[in-house]
Short mmCIF file of C-alpha atoms and ligand atoms in Angstrom, two decimals:
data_model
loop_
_atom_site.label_atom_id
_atom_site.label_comp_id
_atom_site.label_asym_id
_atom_site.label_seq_id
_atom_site.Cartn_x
_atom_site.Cartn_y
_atom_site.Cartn_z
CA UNK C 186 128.26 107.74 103.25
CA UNK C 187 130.74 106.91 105.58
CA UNK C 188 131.24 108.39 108.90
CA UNK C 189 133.63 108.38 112.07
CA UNK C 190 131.06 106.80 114.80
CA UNK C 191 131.19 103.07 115.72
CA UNK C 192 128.72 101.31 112.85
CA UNK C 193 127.55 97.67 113.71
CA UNK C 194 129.46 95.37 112.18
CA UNK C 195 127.47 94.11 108.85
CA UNK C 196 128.68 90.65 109.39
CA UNK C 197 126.82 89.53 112.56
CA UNK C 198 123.00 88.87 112.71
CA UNK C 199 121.82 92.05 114.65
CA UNK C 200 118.16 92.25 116.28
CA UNK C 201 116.62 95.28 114.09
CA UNK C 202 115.49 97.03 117.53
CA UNK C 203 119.53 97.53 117.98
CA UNK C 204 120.29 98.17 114.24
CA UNK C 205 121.54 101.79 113.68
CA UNK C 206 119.03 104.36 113.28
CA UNK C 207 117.75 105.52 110.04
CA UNK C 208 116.51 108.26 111.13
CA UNK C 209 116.80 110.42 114.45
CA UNK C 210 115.51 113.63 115.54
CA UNK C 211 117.15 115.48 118.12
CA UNK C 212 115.69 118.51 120.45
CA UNK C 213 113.27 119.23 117.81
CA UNK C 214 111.12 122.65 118.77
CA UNK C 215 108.57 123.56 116.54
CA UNK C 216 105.78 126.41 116.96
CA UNK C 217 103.36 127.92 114.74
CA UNK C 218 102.53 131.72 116.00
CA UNK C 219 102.68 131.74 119.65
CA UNK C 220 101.80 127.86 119.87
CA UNK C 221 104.22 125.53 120.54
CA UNK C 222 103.70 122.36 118.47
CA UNK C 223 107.01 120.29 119.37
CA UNK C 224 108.65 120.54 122.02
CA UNK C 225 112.04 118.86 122.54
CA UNK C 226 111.50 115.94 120.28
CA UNK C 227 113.99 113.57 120.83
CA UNK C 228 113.49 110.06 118.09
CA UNK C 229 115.43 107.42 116.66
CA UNK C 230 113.76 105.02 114.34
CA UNK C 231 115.65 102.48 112.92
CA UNK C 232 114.51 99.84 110.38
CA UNK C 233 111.39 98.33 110.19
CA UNK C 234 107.86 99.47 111.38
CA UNK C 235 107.89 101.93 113.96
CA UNK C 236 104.31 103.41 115.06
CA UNK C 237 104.00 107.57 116.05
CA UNK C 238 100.56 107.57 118.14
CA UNK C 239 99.29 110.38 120.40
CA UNK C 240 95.90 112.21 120.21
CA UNK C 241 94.74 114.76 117.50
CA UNK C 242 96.75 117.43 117.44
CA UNK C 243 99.67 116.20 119.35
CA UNK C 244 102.09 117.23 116.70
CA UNK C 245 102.22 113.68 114.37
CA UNK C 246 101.88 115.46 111.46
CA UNK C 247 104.71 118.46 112.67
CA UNK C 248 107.04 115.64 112.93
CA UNK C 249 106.54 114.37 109.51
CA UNK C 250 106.84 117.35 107.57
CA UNK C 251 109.69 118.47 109.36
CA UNK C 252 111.66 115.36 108.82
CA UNK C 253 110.87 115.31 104.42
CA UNK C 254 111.56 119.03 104.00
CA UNK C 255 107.94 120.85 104.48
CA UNK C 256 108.75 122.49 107.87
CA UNK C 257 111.53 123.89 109.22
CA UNK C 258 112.20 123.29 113.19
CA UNK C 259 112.86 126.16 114.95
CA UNK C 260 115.47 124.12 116.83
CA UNK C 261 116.87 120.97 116.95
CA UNK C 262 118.14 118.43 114.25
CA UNK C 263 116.96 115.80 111.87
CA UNK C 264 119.52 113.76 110.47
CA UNK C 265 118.91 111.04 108.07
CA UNK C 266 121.86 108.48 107.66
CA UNK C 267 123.62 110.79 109.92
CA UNK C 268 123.47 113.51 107.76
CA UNK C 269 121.51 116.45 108.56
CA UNK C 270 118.59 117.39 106.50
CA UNK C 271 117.52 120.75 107.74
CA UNK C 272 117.49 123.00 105.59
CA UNK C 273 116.86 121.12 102.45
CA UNK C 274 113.50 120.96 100.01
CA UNK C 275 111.19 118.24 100.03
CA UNK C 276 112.63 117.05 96.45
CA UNK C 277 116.13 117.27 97.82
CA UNK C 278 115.20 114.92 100.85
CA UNK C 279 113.22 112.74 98.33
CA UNK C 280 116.71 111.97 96.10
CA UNK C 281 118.13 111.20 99.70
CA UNK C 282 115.73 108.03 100.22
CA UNK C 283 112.89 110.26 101.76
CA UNK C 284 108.85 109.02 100.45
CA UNK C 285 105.61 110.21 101.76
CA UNK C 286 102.25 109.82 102.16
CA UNK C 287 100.03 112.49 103.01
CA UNK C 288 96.74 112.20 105.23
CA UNK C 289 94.97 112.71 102.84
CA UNK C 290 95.27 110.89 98.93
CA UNK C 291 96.85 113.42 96.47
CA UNK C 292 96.42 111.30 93.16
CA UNK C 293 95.65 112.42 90.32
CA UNK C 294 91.94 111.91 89.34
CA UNK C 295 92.34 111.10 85.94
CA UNK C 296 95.20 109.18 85.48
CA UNK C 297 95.67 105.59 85.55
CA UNK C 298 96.24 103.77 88.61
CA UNK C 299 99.55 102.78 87.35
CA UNK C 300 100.27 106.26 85.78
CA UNK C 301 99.56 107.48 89.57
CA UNK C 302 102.48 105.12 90.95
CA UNK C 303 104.70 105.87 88.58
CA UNK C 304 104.58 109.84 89.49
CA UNK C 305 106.53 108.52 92.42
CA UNK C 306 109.54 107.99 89.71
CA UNK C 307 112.51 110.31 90.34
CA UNK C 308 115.20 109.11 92.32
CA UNK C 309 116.76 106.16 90.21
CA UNK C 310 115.44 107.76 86.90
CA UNK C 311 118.36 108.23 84.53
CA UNK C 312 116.96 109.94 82.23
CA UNK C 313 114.88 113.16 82.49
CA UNK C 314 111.22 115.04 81.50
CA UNK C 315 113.29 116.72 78.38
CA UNK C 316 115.08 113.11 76.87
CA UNK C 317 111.44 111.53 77.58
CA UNK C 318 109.93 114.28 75.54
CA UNK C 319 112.24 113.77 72.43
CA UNK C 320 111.32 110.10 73.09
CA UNK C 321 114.87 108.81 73.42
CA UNK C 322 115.41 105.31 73.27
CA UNK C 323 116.93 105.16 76.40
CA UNK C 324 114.50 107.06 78.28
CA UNK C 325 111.60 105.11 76.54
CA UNK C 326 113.29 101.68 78.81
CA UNK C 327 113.30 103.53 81.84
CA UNK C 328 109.42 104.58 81.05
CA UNK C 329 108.78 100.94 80.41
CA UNK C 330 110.84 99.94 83.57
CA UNK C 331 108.94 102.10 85.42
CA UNK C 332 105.57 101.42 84.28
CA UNK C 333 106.53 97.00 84.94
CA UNK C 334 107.82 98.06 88.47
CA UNK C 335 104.51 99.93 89.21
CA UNK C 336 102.15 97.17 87.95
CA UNK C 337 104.30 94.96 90.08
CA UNK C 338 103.65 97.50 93.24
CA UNK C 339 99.75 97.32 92.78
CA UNK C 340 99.79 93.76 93.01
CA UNK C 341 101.40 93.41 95.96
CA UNK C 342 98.96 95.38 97.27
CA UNK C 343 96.54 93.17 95.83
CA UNK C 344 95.41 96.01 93.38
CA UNK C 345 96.88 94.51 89.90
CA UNK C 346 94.09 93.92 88.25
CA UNK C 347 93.22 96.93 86.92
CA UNK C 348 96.46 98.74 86.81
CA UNK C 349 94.82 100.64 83.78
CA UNK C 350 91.13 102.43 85.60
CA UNK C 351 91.21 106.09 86.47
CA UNK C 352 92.32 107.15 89.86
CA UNK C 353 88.92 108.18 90.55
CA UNK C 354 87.45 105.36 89.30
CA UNK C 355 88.70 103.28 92.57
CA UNK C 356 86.80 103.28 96.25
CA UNK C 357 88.86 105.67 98.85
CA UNK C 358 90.72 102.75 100.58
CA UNK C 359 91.90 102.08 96.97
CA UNK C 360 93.10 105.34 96.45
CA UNK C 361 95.12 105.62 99.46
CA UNK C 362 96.75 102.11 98.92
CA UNK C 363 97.18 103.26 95.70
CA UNK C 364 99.39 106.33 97.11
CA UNK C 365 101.18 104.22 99.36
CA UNK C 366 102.61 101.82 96.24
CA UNK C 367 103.53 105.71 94.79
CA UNK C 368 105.87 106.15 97.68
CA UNK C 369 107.37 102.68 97.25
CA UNK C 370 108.47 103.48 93.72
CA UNK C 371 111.75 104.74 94.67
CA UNK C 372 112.78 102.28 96.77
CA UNK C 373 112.86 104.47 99.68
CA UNK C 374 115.12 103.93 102.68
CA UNK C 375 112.58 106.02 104.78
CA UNK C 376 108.52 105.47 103.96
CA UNK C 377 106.37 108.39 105.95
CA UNK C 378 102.70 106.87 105.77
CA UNK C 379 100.36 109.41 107.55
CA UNK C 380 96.87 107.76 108.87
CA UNK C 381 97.20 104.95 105.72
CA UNK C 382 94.21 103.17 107.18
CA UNK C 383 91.84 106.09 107.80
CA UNK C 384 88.95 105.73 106.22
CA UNK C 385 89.81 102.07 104.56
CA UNK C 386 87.69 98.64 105.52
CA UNK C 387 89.09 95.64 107.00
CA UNK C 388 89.52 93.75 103.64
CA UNK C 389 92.02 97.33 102.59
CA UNK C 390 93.72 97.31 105.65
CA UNK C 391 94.55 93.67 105.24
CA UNK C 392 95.70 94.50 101.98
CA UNK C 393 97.68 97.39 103.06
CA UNK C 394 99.63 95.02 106.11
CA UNK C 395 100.39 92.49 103.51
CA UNK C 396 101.72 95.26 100.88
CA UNK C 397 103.88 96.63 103.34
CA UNK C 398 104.83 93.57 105.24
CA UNK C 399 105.92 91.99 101.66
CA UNK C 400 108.05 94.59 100.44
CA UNK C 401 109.88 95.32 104.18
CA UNK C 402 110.59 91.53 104.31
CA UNK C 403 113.12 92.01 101.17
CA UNK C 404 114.29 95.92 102.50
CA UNK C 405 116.10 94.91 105.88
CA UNK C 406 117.87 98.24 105.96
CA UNK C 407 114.55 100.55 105.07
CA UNK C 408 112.34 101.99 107.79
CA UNK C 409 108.41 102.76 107.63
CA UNK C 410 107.03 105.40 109.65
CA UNK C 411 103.82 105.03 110.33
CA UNK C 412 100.92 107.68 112.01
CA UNK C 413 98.03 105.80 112.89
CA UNK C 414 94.77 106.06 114.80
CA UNK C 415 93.75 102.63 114.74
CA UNK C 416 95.98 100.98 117.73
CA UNK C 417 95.07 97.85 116.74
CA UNK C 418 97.01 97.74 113.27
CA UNK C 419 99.60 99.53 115.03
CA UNK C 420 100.55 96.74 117.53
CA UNK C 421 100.02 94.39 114.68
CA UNK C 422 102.51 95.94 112.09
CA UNK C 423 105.13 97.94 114.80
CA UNK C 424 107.44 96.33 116.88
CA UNK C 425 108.06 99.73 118.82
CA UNK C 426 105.73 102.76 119.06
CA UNK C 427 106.36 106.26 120.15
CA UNK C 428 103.30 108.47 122.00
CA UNK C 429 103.10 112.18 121.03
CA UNK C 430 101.37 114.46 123.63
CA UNK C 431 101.16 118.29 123.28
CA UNK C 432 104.43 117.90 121.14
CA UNK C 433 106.64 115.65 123.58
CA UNK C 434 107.37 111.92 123.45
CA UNK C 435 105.88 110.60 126.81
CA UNK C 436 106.47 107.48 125.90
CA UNK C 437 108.34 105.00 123.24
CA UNK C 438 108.43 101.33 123.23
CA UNK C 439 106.50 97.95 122.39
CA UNK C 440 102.85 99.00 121.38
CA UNK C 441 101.35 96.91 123.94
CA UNK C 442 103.45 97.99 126.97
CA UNK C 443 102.91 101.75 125.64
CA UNK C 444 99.25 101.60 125.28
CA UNK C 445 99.03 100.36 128.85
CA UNK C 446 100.76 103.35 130.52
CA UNK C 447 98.72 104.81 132.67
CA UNK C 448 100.14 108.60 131.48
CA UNK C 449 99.44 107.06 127.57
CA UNK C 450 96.18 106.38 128.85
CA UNK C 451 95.46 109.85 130.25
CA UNK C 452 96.62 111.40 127.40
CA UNK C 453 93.91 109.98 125.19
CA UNK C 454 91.11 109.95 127.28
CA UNK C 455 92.02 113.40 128.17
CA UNK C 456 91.25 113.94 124.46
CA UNK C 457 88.35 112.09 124.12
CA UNK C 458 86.83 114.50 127.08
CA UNK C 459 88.11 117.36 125.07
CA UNK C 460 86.89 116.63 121.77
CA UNK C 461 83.41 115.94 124.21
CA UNK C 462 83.57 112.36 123.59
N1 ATP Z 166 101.09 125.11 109.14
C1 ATP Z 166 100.55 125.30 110.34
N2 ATP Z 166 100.25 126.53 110.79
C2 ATP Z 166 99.70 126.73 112.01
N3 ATP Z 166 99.40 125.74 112.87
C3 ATP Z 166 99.67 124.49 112.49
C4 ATP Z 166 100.25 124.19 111.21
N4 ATP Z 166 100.40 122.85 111.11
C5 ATP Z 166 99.95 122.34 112.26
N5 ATP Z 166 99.50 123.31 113.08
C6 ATP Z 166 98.97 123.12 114.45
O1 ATP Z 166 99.89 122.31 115.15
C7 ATP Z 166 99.21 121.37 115.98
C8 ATP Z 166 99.67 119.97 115.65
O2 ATP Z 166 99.23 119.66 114.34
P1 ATP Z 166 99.55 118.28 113.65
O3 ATP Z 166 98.87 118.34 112.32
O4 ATP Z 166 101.00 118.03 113.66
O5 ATP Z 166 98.81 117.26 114.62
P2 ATP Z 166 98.52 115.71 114.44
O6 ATP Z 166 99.09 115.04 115.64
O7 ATP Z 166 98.97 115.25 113.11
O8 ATP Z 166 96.93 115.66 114.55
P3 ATP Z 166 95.84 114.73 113.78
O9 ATP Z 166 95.85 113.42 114.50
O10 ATP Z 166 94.56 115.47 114.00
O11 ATP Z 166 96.23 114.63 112.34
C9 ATP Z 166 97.74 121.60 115.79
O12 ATP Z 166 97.28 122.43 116.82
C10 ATP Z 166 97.67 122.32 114.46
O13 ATP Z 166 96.56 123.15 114.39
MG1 MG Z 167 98.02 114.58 111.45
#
């Protein structure tokens, strides 16, 4: 979609830090009952990795399901593209370029590892539930197409090799990797990964980086959003990193400038000594 603003010109080689912004929320204000969750969230993320930190309960989360359709902000905008998405379902924002993860894995137990990825089918699928049903030819390539593409995502996550075992069947970290290739399926222009690395080992999280490094590499106009409490793989994957405290951005920039702000570094403390750490 095309719109009146000034666009960088797609011709010379622009840093991705000044690319235009995929995504941007502006004066977002969120509260739940009396308790204000976001307050005045101002974000642009443009493509590549971009890290949302801040303590629990700081409104992470809030953010995410108020950008793909789950909440509505009681103020402010989202706009994705440029265009606003307020207002819309989670399924509409999906067909937009929208995928999610959620904290924690929703597969489905029984299926197939690769019947789990290809749930994430929808956007580019021609051909619907009803023509798949009849088993029309046409809809029996796209199946096919879908279920090569979905193979193709495990193994870049280092998961091919048994594309065929039950959900269940795989450790935790497994599962959530699993989820993450789901959200790739569509080719989205926006990935929302929410704590990806909780509760997975060093050899998963490697796998995870690599999965997600791989598939940005060829996707220079797709952003990943990722929540994380584990700083580390944050400065290793995000070039930029915003801080949520209380529901405000106190803070947005390189990862290892960030986490050495002495405010940054009284917000999480502050935590700790809360949670009675
Ligand atoms: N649907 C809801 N109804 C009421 N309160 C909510 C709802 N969702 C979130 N909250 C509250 O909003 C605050 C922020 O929650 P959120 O889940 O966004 O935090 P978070 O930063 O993701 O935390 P964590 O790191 O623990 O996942 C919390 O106090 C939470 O209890
Ligand atoms: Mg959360």
């Amino acid at each position: 979609m095309m719109s009146t603003e000034t666009v960088d010109a797609g011709d010379t080689a622009t840093p991705s830090r000044e690319a235009r912004a995929v995504v941007e929320f502006e004066g977002i204000d969120k509260s739940f009952g009396g308790n204000s969750v976001l307050e005045g969230v101002n974000l642009a993320v443009r493509p590549g990795f971009t890290g949302l930190i801040g303590p629990n309960g700081a409104g992470k989360t809030t953010c995410l399901n108020v950008v793909s359709g789950y909440l509505r902000p009681d103020a402010g905008d989202v706009r994705l593209g440029g265009q606003s998405v307020i207002g819309m379902r989670p399924d509409k924002v999906a067909r937009l370029g929208v995928s999610r993860t959620f904290q924690t894995p929703r597969l489905i137990p029984n299926l197939s590892a690769v019947e789990n990825v290809m749930v994430g089918g929808g956007r580019h699928h021609r051909h619907g539930h009803i023509a798949e049903l009849f088993g029309v030819p046409a809809a029996r390539r796209d199946e096919k197409d879908q279920r090569a593409r979905a193979r193709e995502l495990l193994g870049i996550f280092g998961l091919g090799e048994h594309p065929d075992r039950a959900a269940n069947a795989f450790p935790i970290g497994s599962q959530k990797i699993i989820e993450v290739a789901r959200a790739l399926l569509n080719d989205p222009l926006l990935l929302l990964l929410d704590e990806p690395a909780a509760g997975l080992g060093a050899e998963d999280v490697d796998r995870l980086v690599e999965g997600l490094n791989g598939w940005l590499a060829e996707r220079p106009e797709a952003a990943v959003m990722i929540i994380e409490h584990d700083l580390e793989l944050i400065t290793r994957l995000c070039p930029t990193a915003a801080v949520l405290h209380f529901g405000r951005i106190i803070q947005n920039g390189p990862p290892a400038d960030v986490l050495r702000d002495p405010v940054v570094v009284e917000a999480y403390l502050g935590a700790d000594v809360a949670a009675g750490d």
